[in-house]
Short mmCIF file of C-alpha atoms in Angstrom, two decimals:
data_model
loop_
_atom_site.label_atom_id
_atom_site.label_comp_id
_atom_site.label_asym_id
_atom_site.label_seq_id
_atom_site.Cartn_x
_atom_site.Cartn_y
_atom_site.Cartn_z
CA MET A 164 10.24 -29.41 -19.88
CA LYS A 165 7.99 -27.38 -17.63
CA TRP A 166 8.08 -24.20 -18.69
CA PHE A 167 8.28 -25.34 -21.95
CA LEU A 168 4.91 -26.58 -21.12
CA TYR A 169 4.37 -23.49 -19.28
CA ASN A 170 4.65 -21.36 -22.60
CA LEU A 171 2.59 -23.64 -24.88
CA ILE A 172 -0.27 -23.26 -22.89
CA PHE A 173 0.18 -19.53 -23.21
CA SER A 174 1.03 -19.36 -26.24
CA ILE A 175 -2.53 -21.30 -27.45
CA VAL A 176 -4.77 -19.68 -24.30
CA TYR A 177 -3.57 -16.00 -26.58
CA ILE A 178 -4.33 -17.42 -29.71
CA LEU A 179 -7.96 -18.66 -28.03
CA MET A 180 -8.65 -15.29 -26.44
CA MET A 181 -7.31 -12.72 -29.58
CA PRO A 182 -11.07 -12.32 -30.27
CA LYS A 183 -12.10 -11.38 -27.10
CA PHE A 184 -9.04 -8.52 -27.22
CA LEU A 185 -9.82 -7.00 -29.87
CA LEU A 186 -13.83 -6.70 -29.05
CA ARG A 187 -11.99 -5.11 -25.89
CA MET A 188 -10.21 -2.19 -27.99
CA PHE A 189 -13.67 -2.09 -30.15
CA ARG A 190 -14.91 -0.79 -26.89
CA ARG A 191 -12.76 1.17 -25.13
CA GLY A 192 -10.29 2.90 -27.64
CA GLY A 193 -7.77 3.50 -25.86
CA TYR A 194 -6.86 -0.36 -25.65
CA ALA A 195 -5.27 -0.75 -28.84
CA ASN A 196 -2.84 1.67 -27.62
CA ARG A 197 1.02 1.15 -28.19
CA PHE A 198 0.15 -2.60 -28.86
CA MET A 199 3.82 -3.73 -29.22
CA ASP A 200 4.26 -3.18 -26.46
CA ARG A 201 2.84 -6.28 -25.21
CA PHE A 202 6.02 -8.13 -27.48
CA GLY A 203 8.36 -5.95 -26.13
CA PHE A 204 8.65 -3.11 -29.02
CA TYR A 205 8.77 0.29 -28.12
CA PRO A 206 8.04 3.96 -30.43
CA PRO A 207 11.14 5.52 -31.57
CA ASP A 208 10.60 7.98 -28.04
CA ILE A 209 10.12 6.02 -25.07
CA MET A 210 12.79 4.18 -26.67
CA ALA A 211 15.30 6.49 -26.83
CA GLN A 212 14.24 7.56 -23.46
CA LEU A 213 15.17 3.93 -22.53
CA CYS A 214 18.51 4.14 -24.42
CA ASP A 215 19.47 7.61 -21.72
CA ASN A 216 21.47 5.22 -20.10
CA THR A 217 19.65 6.23 -16.91
CA ALA A 218 19.53 3.38 -14.94
CA ARG A 219 15.27 2.76 -14.12
CA ILE A 220 13.28 0.85 -11.18
CA TRP A 221 10.44 -1.11 -12.99
CA ILE A 222 7.65 -1.57 -11.37
CA HIS A 223 3.83 -3.27 -12.43
CA ALA A 224 0.75 -2.45 -11.44
CA VAL A 225 -2.28 -3.88 -13.68
CA SER A 226 -5.22 -2.12 -13.30
CA VAL A 227 -6.78 1.60 -11.13
CA GLY A 228 -5.70 0.75 -7.79
CA GLU A 229 -3.11 -1.05 -8.47
CA VAL A 230 -1.45 1.94 -9.65
CA SER A 231 -2.17 4.14 -7.28
CA VAL A 232 -0.75 2.42 -4.21
CA ALA A 233 2.21 1.69 -7.13
CA GLY A 234 2.13 6.18 -7.60
CA GLN A 235 2.08 6.22 -3.57
CA LEU A 236 5.27 4.06 -3.59
CA MET A 237 7.15 6.11 -6.73
CA ASP A 238 6.42 9.08 -4.97
CA GLU A 239 8.31 7.66 -1.31
CA MET A 240 10.98 6.04 -3.07
CA ARG A 241 11.20 9.82 -5.05
CA ARG A 242 11.53 11.52 -2.02
CA GLN A 243 14.10 9.16 0.18
CA ARG A 244 15.96 9.41 -3.33
CA PRO A 245 15.26 12.14 -5.37
CA GLU A 246 17.31 11.10 -8.56
CA THR A 247 14.86 7.50 -8.59
CA ALA A 248 13.67 6.87 -12.50
CA PHE A 249 10.88 4.97 -12.90
CA VAL A 250 9.41 2.57 -15.85
CA LEU A 251 5.34 1.72 -14.60
CA SER A 252 4.46 -0.89 -17.01
CA VAL A 253 0.18 -1.54 -16.34
CA THR A 254 -2.18 -4.18 -18.52
CA SER A 255 -5.21 -2.24 -18.37
CA SER A 256 -6.69 0.96 -20.19
CA THR A 257 -8.43 2.28 -16.82
CA GLY A 258 -4.30 1.70 -15.49
CA TRP A 259 -2.34 3.18 -18.55
CA SER A 260 -4.96 7.33 -17.64
CA GLN A 261 -4.76 6.86 -14.05
CA ALA A 262 -0.55 6.23 -14.71
CA HIS A 263 -0.44 9.11 -16.77
CA ARG A 264 -2.04 11.17 -14.56
CA ILE A 265 0.63 10.26 -11.67
CA LEU A 266 3.61 9.86 -13.51
CA ARG A 267 6.54 11.89 -13.92
CA SER A 268 8.25 13.85 -17.68
CA SER A 269 11.22 11.69 -17.01
CA ASP A 270 9.93 8.84 -16.08
CA ILE A 271 8.68 5.93 -18.84
CA LEU A 272 4.86 4.46 -18.63
CA ILE A 273 4.09 1.06 -21.03
CA HIS A 274 2.34 -1.57 -21.23
CA ASN A 275 2.65 -4.80 -19.64
CA PRO A 276 4.95 -7.35 -22.01
CA LEU A 277 2.57 -11.30 -22.64
CA ASP A 278 4.81 -13.19 -20.69
CA TYR A 279 6.58 -15.00 -23.66
CA PRO A 280 10.45 -15.48 -23.79
CA SER A 281 11.14 -13.61 -26.74
CA CYS A 282 9.16 -10.57 -26.03
CA VAL A 283 9.72 -10.90 -22.00
CA ARG A 284 13.52 -10.67 -23.16
CA ARG A 285 13.31 -8.40 -25.61
CA ALA A 286 11.57 -6.08 -22.60
CA LEU A 287 14.07 -6.40 -20.22
CA ASN A 288 17.73 -5.81 -23.03
CA THR A 289 14.93 -2.37 -23.86
CA ILE A 290 14.83 -2.26 -19.83
CA ARG A 291 17.31 -3.61 -18.18
CA PRO A 292 15.41 -2.31 -14.79
CA ARG A 293 17.96 -1.67 -11.80
CA ALA A 294 15.10 -3.61 -9.24
CA TYR A 295 11.53 -5.21 -11.08
CA ILE A 296 8.70 -4.20 -8.73
CA ILE A 297 5.45 -6.60 -8.49
CA THR A 298 1.98 -4.47 -7.04
CA GLU A 299 -0.62 -7.20 -5.97
CA THR A 300 -0.32 -10.67 -7.16
CA GLU A 301 0.48 -10.14 -10.90
CA LEU A 302 2.46 -12.90 -10.86
CA TRP A 303 4.62 -14.05 -14.51
CA PRO A 304 7.04 -16.44 -14.53
CA ASN A 305 8.65 -15.89 -17.72
CA ILE A 306 8.96 -12.33 -16.54
CA ILE A 307 10.39 -13.35 -12.75
CA ARG A 308 12.79 -16.53 -14.16
CA GLN A 309 13.62 -13.54 -16.49
CA THR A 310 15.08 -11.61 -14.55
CA ASN A 311 15.91 -12.95 -11.19
CA GLN A 312 18.48 -15.34 -14.38
CA ARG A 313 19.95 -11.38 -14.44
CA GLY A 314 20.61 -11.19 -11.72
CA CYS A 315 17.91 -8.45 -11.08
CA PRO A 316 16.09 -8.14 -7.81
CA ILE A 317 12.04 -9.13 -7.40
CA PHE A 318 9.95 -7.66 -4.84
CA LEU A 319 6.72 -8.06 -4.32
CA ILE A 320 4.39 -5.28 -2.38
CA ASN A 321 1.06 -5.14 -1.17
CA ALA A 322 0.06 -8.85 -1.77
CA ARG A 323 -2.09 -9.92 -1.34
CA ILE A 324 -3.68 -14.35 -2.79
CA SER A 325 -7.58 -13.87 -3.38
CA ASP A 326 -10.16 -17.10 -2.41
CA ARG A 327 -10.33 -18.36 -5.71
CA SER A 328 -6.94 -18.66 -7.00
CA ALA A 329 -5.51 -19.90 -3.46
CA PRO A 330 -6.45 -23.66 -3.98
CA GLY A 331 -4.96 -23.53 -7.45
CA TYR A 332 -1.13 -22.07 -6.70
CA ARG A 333 -1.96 -24.57 -3.08
CA ARG A 334 -2.20 -26.84 -6.58
CA LEU A 335 0.28 -26.00 -8.73
CA LYS A 336 2.90 -25.21 -5.78
CA CYS A 337 5.12 -27.06 -8.10
CA TRP A 338 5.51 -24.76 -11.15
CA PHE A 339 4.32 -21.15 -8.78
CA GLY A 340 7.06 -22.32 -6.22
CA PRO A 341 10.45 -21.29 -7.79
CA VAL A 342 8.76 -18.46 -9.18
CA LEU A 343 8.29 -16.54 -5.45
CA ASN A 344 11.36 -17.86 -4.44
CA CYS A 345 12.61 -15.69 -7.11
CA LEU A 346 11.29 -12.61 -5.37
CA GLN A 347 13.91 -11.01 -3.01
CA LYS A 348 10.63 -9.97 -0.53
CA ILE A 349 7.05 -10.12 -0.69
CA TYR A 350 5.00 -7.69 1.63
CA ALA A 351 2.21 -9.32 2.52
CA GLN A 352 -1.04 -7.69 2.98
CA SER A 353 -2.24 -10.44 6.04
CA ILE A 354 -1.20 -13.11 8.43
CA LEU A 355 -3.86 -15.24 5.33
CA ASP A 356 -2.19 -14.05 2.24
CA ALA A 357 1.32 -15.43 4.41
CA GLN A 358 -0.35 -18.41 4.99
CA ARG A 359 -1.46 -18.84 1.51
CA LEU A 360 1.82 -18.08 0.23
CA MET A 361 3.36 -20.71 1.77
CA ASP A 362 0.94 -22.83 1.17
CA ALA A 363 1.52 -22.47 -3.23
CA GLY A 364 6.26 -23.09 -2.22
CA CYS A 365 6.99 -19.79 -1.64
CA SER A 366 9.43 -19.43 2.06
CA ALA A 367 8.71 -17.65 4.88
CA ASN A 368 11.94 -15.97 5.35
CA ARG A 369 11.00 -13.76 2.28
CA ILE A 370 7.57 -13.19 3.61
CA CYS A 371 6.73 -10.23 6.15
CA VAL A 372 3.33 -8.79 6.70
CA THR A 373 3.00 -5.17 6.41
CA GLY A 374 -0.97 -4.57 6.19
CA SER A 375 -2.62 -3.16 3.10
CA MET A 376 -0.54 -0.02 0.99
CA LYS A 377 -3.93 1.34 0.15
CA PHE A 378 -4.26 3.13 3.42
CA ASP A 379 -1.24 5.69 2.23
CA VAL A 380 -2.72 5.85 -1.33
CA ALA A 381 -5.33 7.73 -1.11
CA HIS A 382 -5.59 11.71 -0.38
CA ARG A 383 -8.15 13.77 -0.53
CA ASN A 384 -9.10 15.79 -3.75
CA LEU A 385 -10.26 19.39 -2.58
CA LYS A 386 -9.73 21.33 -5.97
CA LYS A 387 -11.40 18.61 -6.93
CA GLU A 388 -15.40 18.94 -4.00
CA ILE A 389 -15.04 22.87 -4.77
CA GLU A 390 -14.80 22.45 -8.18
CA LEU A 391 -18.20 20.19 -7.93
CA ARG A 392 -19.42 21.13 -4.58
CA ASN A 393 -19.93 24.86 -8.08
CA TYR A 394 -21.06 22.23 -10.07
CA LEU A 395 -23.64 20.47 -7.74
CA THR A 396 -25.25 23.66 -6.50
CA GLN A 397 -25.66 25.39 -10.09
CA ALA A 398 -27.59 21.87 -10.81
CA GLY A 399 -29.24 22.34 -7.47
CA PHE A 400 -27.75 20.11 -5.51
CA THR A 401 -27.78 21.97 -2.17
CA PRO A 402 -25.59 21.90 -0.01
CA GLU A 403 -27.67 21.73 2.71
CA ALA A 404 -29.52 18.78 0.91
CA PRO A 405 -27.43 14.94 2.06
CA ILE A 406 -26.00 12.88 -0.33
CA LEU A 407 -25.76 9.06 -0.93
CA LEU A 408 -23.88 7.71 -3.46
CA GLY A 409 -22.68 4.07 -4.82
CA GLY A 410 -19.16 4.81 -5.70
CA SER A 411 -17.47 1.62 -8.91
CA THR A 412 -21.55 0.57 -9.00
CA TRP A 413 -21.84 -2.37 -10.91
CA PRO A 414 -25.25 -4.47 -12.47
CA GLY A 415 -27.58 -4.92 -10.43
CA GLU A 416 -26.17 -2.75 -7.48
CA ASP A 417 -27.50 1.07 -9.27
CA ALA A 418 -31.62 -0.73 -8.80
CA PHE A 419 -30.90 -1.56 -5.39
CA LEU A 420 -30.15 2.24 -4.49
CA LEU A 421 -32.97 3.54 -6.51
CA HIS A 422 -35.46 0.87 -4.15
CA ILE A 423 -33.60 2.73 -1.55
CA TYR A 424 -33.61 6.15 -3.07
CA GLN A 425 -37.29 6.12 -3.50
CA LYS A 426 -37.77 4.76 0.02
CA ALA A 427 -36.09 7.34 1.99
CA LEU A 428 -37.74 10.49 0.04
CA THR A 429 -40.27 9.80 2.04
CA ARG A 430 -38.39 10.68 5.45
CA VAL A 431 -35.42 12.81 4.11
CA PRO A 432 -37.72 14.31 0.56
CA ASN A 433 -34.30 17.00 0.20
CA LEU A 434 -32.04 13.37 -0.23
CA ARG A 435 -30.37 13.92 -2.73
CA LEU A 436 -28.81 11.01 -5.41
CA ILE A 437 -25.63 10.51 -6.47
CA ILE A 438 -24.60 6.74 -9.28
CA ALA A 439 -20.29 6.53 -9.02
CA PRO A 440 -20.47 3.55 -12.36
CA ARG A 441 -16.83 0.74 -11.83
CA HIS A 442 -17.36 0.73 -15.20
CA PHE A 443 -18.30 3.91 -17.76
CA GLU A 444 -19.51 2.08 -20.61
CA LYS A 445 -21.98 0.41 -19.00
CA ALA A 446 -23.26 4.53 -18.53
CA ASN A 447 -26.34 3.59 -20.59
CA GLU A 448 -27.59 1.36 -18.35
CA VAL A 449 -27.68 2.33 -15.86
CA GLU A 450 -29.35 6.11 -16.97
CA THR A 451 -32.42 3.91 -18.36
CA ALA A 452 -32.55 2.53 -14.98
CA ILE A 453 -32.57 5.35 -13.12
CA ARG A 454 -35.28 6.47 -15.89
CA THR A 455 -36.54 3.45 -15.87
CA ALA A 456 -37.83 3.96 -11.54
CA GLY A 457 -39.23 7.81 -12.59
CA PHE A 458 -36.47 10.06 -11.44
CA PRO A 459 -34.98 12.23 -14.05
CA CYS A 460 -31.61 11.26 -14.70
CA LEU A 461 -28.75 14.19 -14.67
CA ARG A 462 -25.77 13.12 -16.88
CA LYS A 463 -22.10 14.36 -15.90
CA THR A 464 -20.41 13.49 -19.51
CA LYS A 465 -23.38 14.90 -21.57
CA ASN A 466 -24.58 18.61 -19.01
CA ALA A 467 -20.93 20.32 -18.59
CA THR A 468 -22.32 22.86 -17.38
CA PRO A 469 -26.49 22.08 -15.83
CA THR A 470 -28.82 24.35 -15.52
CA PRO A 471 -30.70 23.84 -12.12
CA TYR A 472 -33.04 20.03 -12.37
CA PRO A 473 -35.73 18.90 -10.15
CA GLU A 474 -34.98 18.20 -6.74
CA ASN A 475 -35.37 14.18 -7.01
CA THR A 476 -32.14 14.35 -10.24
CA VAL A 477 -30.25 11.62 -9.56
CA LEU A 478 -26.81 12.35 -10.61
CA LEU A 479 -24.98 9.68 -13.47
CA ALA A 480 -21.20 10.30 -12.16
CA ASP A 481 -19.73 9.08 -15.26
CA THR A 482 -16.41 10.67 -15.60
CA THR A 483 -13.25 9.32 -14.83
CA GLY A 484 -11.09 10.91 -11.45
CA GLU A 485 -13.95 12.74 -9.40
CA LEU A 486 -14.91 10.07 -7.15
CA MET A 487 -12.82 11.00 -4.70
CA GLY A 488 -14.24 14.41 -5.00
CA PHE A 489 -17.81 13.31 -4.63
CA TYR A 490 -16.74 11.45 -1.46
CA GLY A 491 -15.29 15.03 0.02
CA LEU A 492 -19.13 15.70 -0.14
CA ALA A 493 -21.15 12.54 0.56
CA GLN A 494 -22.16 12.22 3.40
CA THR A 495 -23.32 8.50 3.27
CA VAL A 496 -21.47 6.00 0.69
CA PHE A 497 -22.57 2.28 -0.83
CA VAL A 498 -19.09 0.72 -1.96
CA GLY A 499 -19.93 -0.55 -4.81
CA LYS A 500 -18.33 -5.24 -5.79
CA SER A 501 -19.96 -5.93 -2.18
CA LEU A 502 -22.89 -7.00 -2.75
CA CYS A 503 -24.29 -8.13 -5.97
CA GLU A 504 -20.18 -8.79 -6.58
CA HIS A 505 -17.69 -10.72 -4.97
CA GLY A 506 -15.17 -8.48 -4.19
CA ALA A 507 -16.36 -5.11 -3.37
CA GLN A 508 -14.68 -1.77 -4.76
CA ASN A 509 -11.56 0.43 -2.04
CA MET A 510 -14.14 1.07 0.49
CA ILE A 511 -10.48 3.56 2.45
CA GLU A 512 -11.09 6.49 0.66
CA PRO A 513 -14.44 7.22 1.36
CA CYS A 514 -14.02 6.46 5.06
CA LEU A 515 -10.47 8.79 4.84
CA CYS A 516 -13.29 11.87 4.10
CA GLY A 517 -15.18 11.39 6.90
CA CYS A 518 -17.66 9.42 5.82
CA ALA A 519 -20.47 6.52 6.69
CA VAL A 520 -19.73 3.51 4.10
CA VAL A 521 -22.09 1.00 3.80
CA VAL A 522 -20.34 -1.54 2.32
CA GLY A 523 -22.34 -5.24 1.47
CA PRO A 524 -21.59 -9.43 2.21
CA HIS A 525 -18.98 -9.45 0.01
CA THR A 526 -15.97 -7.90 0.47
CA GLU A 527 -12.51 -10.04 -0.85
CA ASN A 528 -10.60 -8.23 -2.00
CA PHE A 529 -10.23 -5.69 1.30
CA ARG A 530 -9.65 -9.03 3.68
CA PRO A 531 -7.28 -6.78 5.94
CA VAL A 532 -8.73 -2.88 5.32
CA MET A 533 -11.95 -4.59 6.66
CA ARG A 534 -10.50 -6.45 9.13
CA ASP A 535 -9.30 -2.80 10.95
CA LEU A 536 -12.17 -0.79 9.49
CA LEU A 537 -14.15 -2.88 11.58
CA ALA A 538 -11.92 -3.26 14.30
CA PHE A 539 -12.51 -0.13 14.86
CA GLN A 540 -16.34 -0.16 14.73
CA ALA A 541 -16.00 2.06 11.77
CA ILE A 542 -17.90 0.76 8.72
CA GLU A 543 -20.81 -1.37 8.56
CA GLN A 544 -21.43 -4.36 6.64
CA GLY A 545 -24.63 -6.16 5.56
CA ARG A 546 -24.66 -10.21 5.72
CA ASP A 547 -27.51 -9.73 2.52
CA PHE A 548 -29.63 -7.25 0.32
CA ALA A 549 -31.25 -6.72 3.27
CA GLU A 550 -29.14 -6.01 5.77
CA THR A 551 -26.66 -3.60 3.72
CA GLU A 552 -30.55 -2.06 3.16
CA GLN A 553 -31.62 -0.75 6.51
CA LEU A 554 -27.83 -0.59 7.80
CA LEU A 555 -27.84 2.26 4.59
CA LEU A 556 -31.86 3.29 5.48
CA ASP A 557 -30.47 3.88 9.74
CA LEU A 558 -28.65 6.25 8.95
CA LEU A 559 -29.80 7.88 6.34
CA ILE A 560 -32.37 9.01 8.35
CA SER A 561 -30.56 9.86 11.37
CA PRO A 562 -27.58 12.33 10.67
CA LYS A 563 -25.81 11.68 14.44
CA GLN A 564 -25.13 8.01 13.73
CA ARG A 565 -23.97 9.21 10.01
CA GLN A 566 -21.46 11.27 11.49
CA GLU A 567 -20.32 8.80 14.76
CA LEU A 568 -19.36 5.94 11.88
CA GLY A 569 -17.87 8.56 9.90
CA GLN A 570 -15.67 10.70 12.78
CA ARG A 571 -14.63 6.36 13.74
CA ALA A 572 -14.07 5.81 10.16
CA LYS A 573 -11.89 9.36 9.55
CA LYS A 574 -9.51 7.70 13.10
CA ALA A 575 -9.06 4.75 11.41
CA VAL A 576 -7.49 5.16 8.20
CA ALA A 577 -5.31 7.63 10.15
CA HIS A 578 -4.48 4.78 12.55
CA ARG A 579 -3.11 2.69 9.79
CA ARG A 580 -0.73 4.92 7.43
CA GLY A 581 2.40 5.35 7.26
CA ILE A 582 3.00 1.74 6.02
CA THR A 583 4.92 3.11 2.29
CA PRO A 584 7.69 5.04 4.25
CA LYS A 585 8.86 1.57 5.55
CA ILE A 586 9.35 -0.76 2.64
CA ALA A 587 10.10 1.94 0.10
CA ALA A 588 12.61 2.63 2.30
CA GLU A 589 13.93 -1.58 2.39
CA ILE A 590 14.05 -2.10 -1.46
CA LEU A 591 16.13 0.92 -1.71
CA GLN A 592 18.35 -0.35 0.94
CA ILE A 593 18.70 -3.93 -0.61
CA THR A 594 18.99 -2.69 -4.27
CA ASN A 595 22.06 -0.08 -3.06
CA ARG A 596 23.58 -3.43 -2.09
CA ASN A 597 22.73 -4.83 -5.52
#
């Protein structure tokens, strides 16, 4: 009865949200790509691949961060067992774009089916997975229950339960408990995440606390760093000029960085600012904020081959796939979604590059990562606007302090790497037995 009720509620909610999906398609364009995947219907070329009798492992990832974790696991599983083939499903258009960069020709990319019985059944009948792997916490009851009924092992990797989600999981443990106990193994990021999974009804013997797999995901992109260094030099950003970079910023954080830039220029006149907004559809608003603050704006999507700009020009990095390259060139980094929004973006990447990294008070999405980095004194965290501002200003005027913090950050990331090979080996061993 409860699953009938779930399916009824799911159908009603999806119909009510359809206008939002249609609007997203209109705004983002790529979101409408392969829309029928969501109902378990695939184009002929994909069907031909899926019907070639190759036993594939199905991995599901929501968006960019999860796709990166999935990609790292796929690479490791293939290193240990070269013949392994995959189906990767994603939810977002940004996840789709990221997936195209990491997949091999033998892999198949699809949109995740709607969690409705008939859609799930069609997808499973077509994919026929050897194993089903979920990244972080994307728990769709029908997919998990139907996959389990077919005797296919299910794994949850890099699992976390957010502060916002935890009370809901706990209250609805009569729903989530049976779903979680369909999983063969859950690899949790922290003891807190493991406890929250148990509070939601999961058996303790299914959970293993591993730490965050995202420490293994980050890799410097030296080729991109060289390419961007040449770009910056053409634009008048000299190699000697220190760079303050706002990575994956959210609305409100751009104005915060511009305010700091104005203050810091009086002490560090050759300082340069780069802002890389999280959502590129907001780039027009960021450009307006830059010009309103009195700075020239160099927008990368509109200036592929720039000529020299004035010394106080702010670079608006509104491109895809270049943030890691910019991290490799920056000295001081503020990581977005940590000051004006809750959750934070990935702070491991700039730490890997040896940047002096500052975040605001809201880093709930990276709690295990922050715990490790703070234990190494490898990152600075402000408790509010004023403290975050002061931390950044102190770093900007002190090259020695920047360098020492960056070196500790680099060492901290190196210390926490190495989880993925162990998880890959265990999943392959369990999958082989089934």
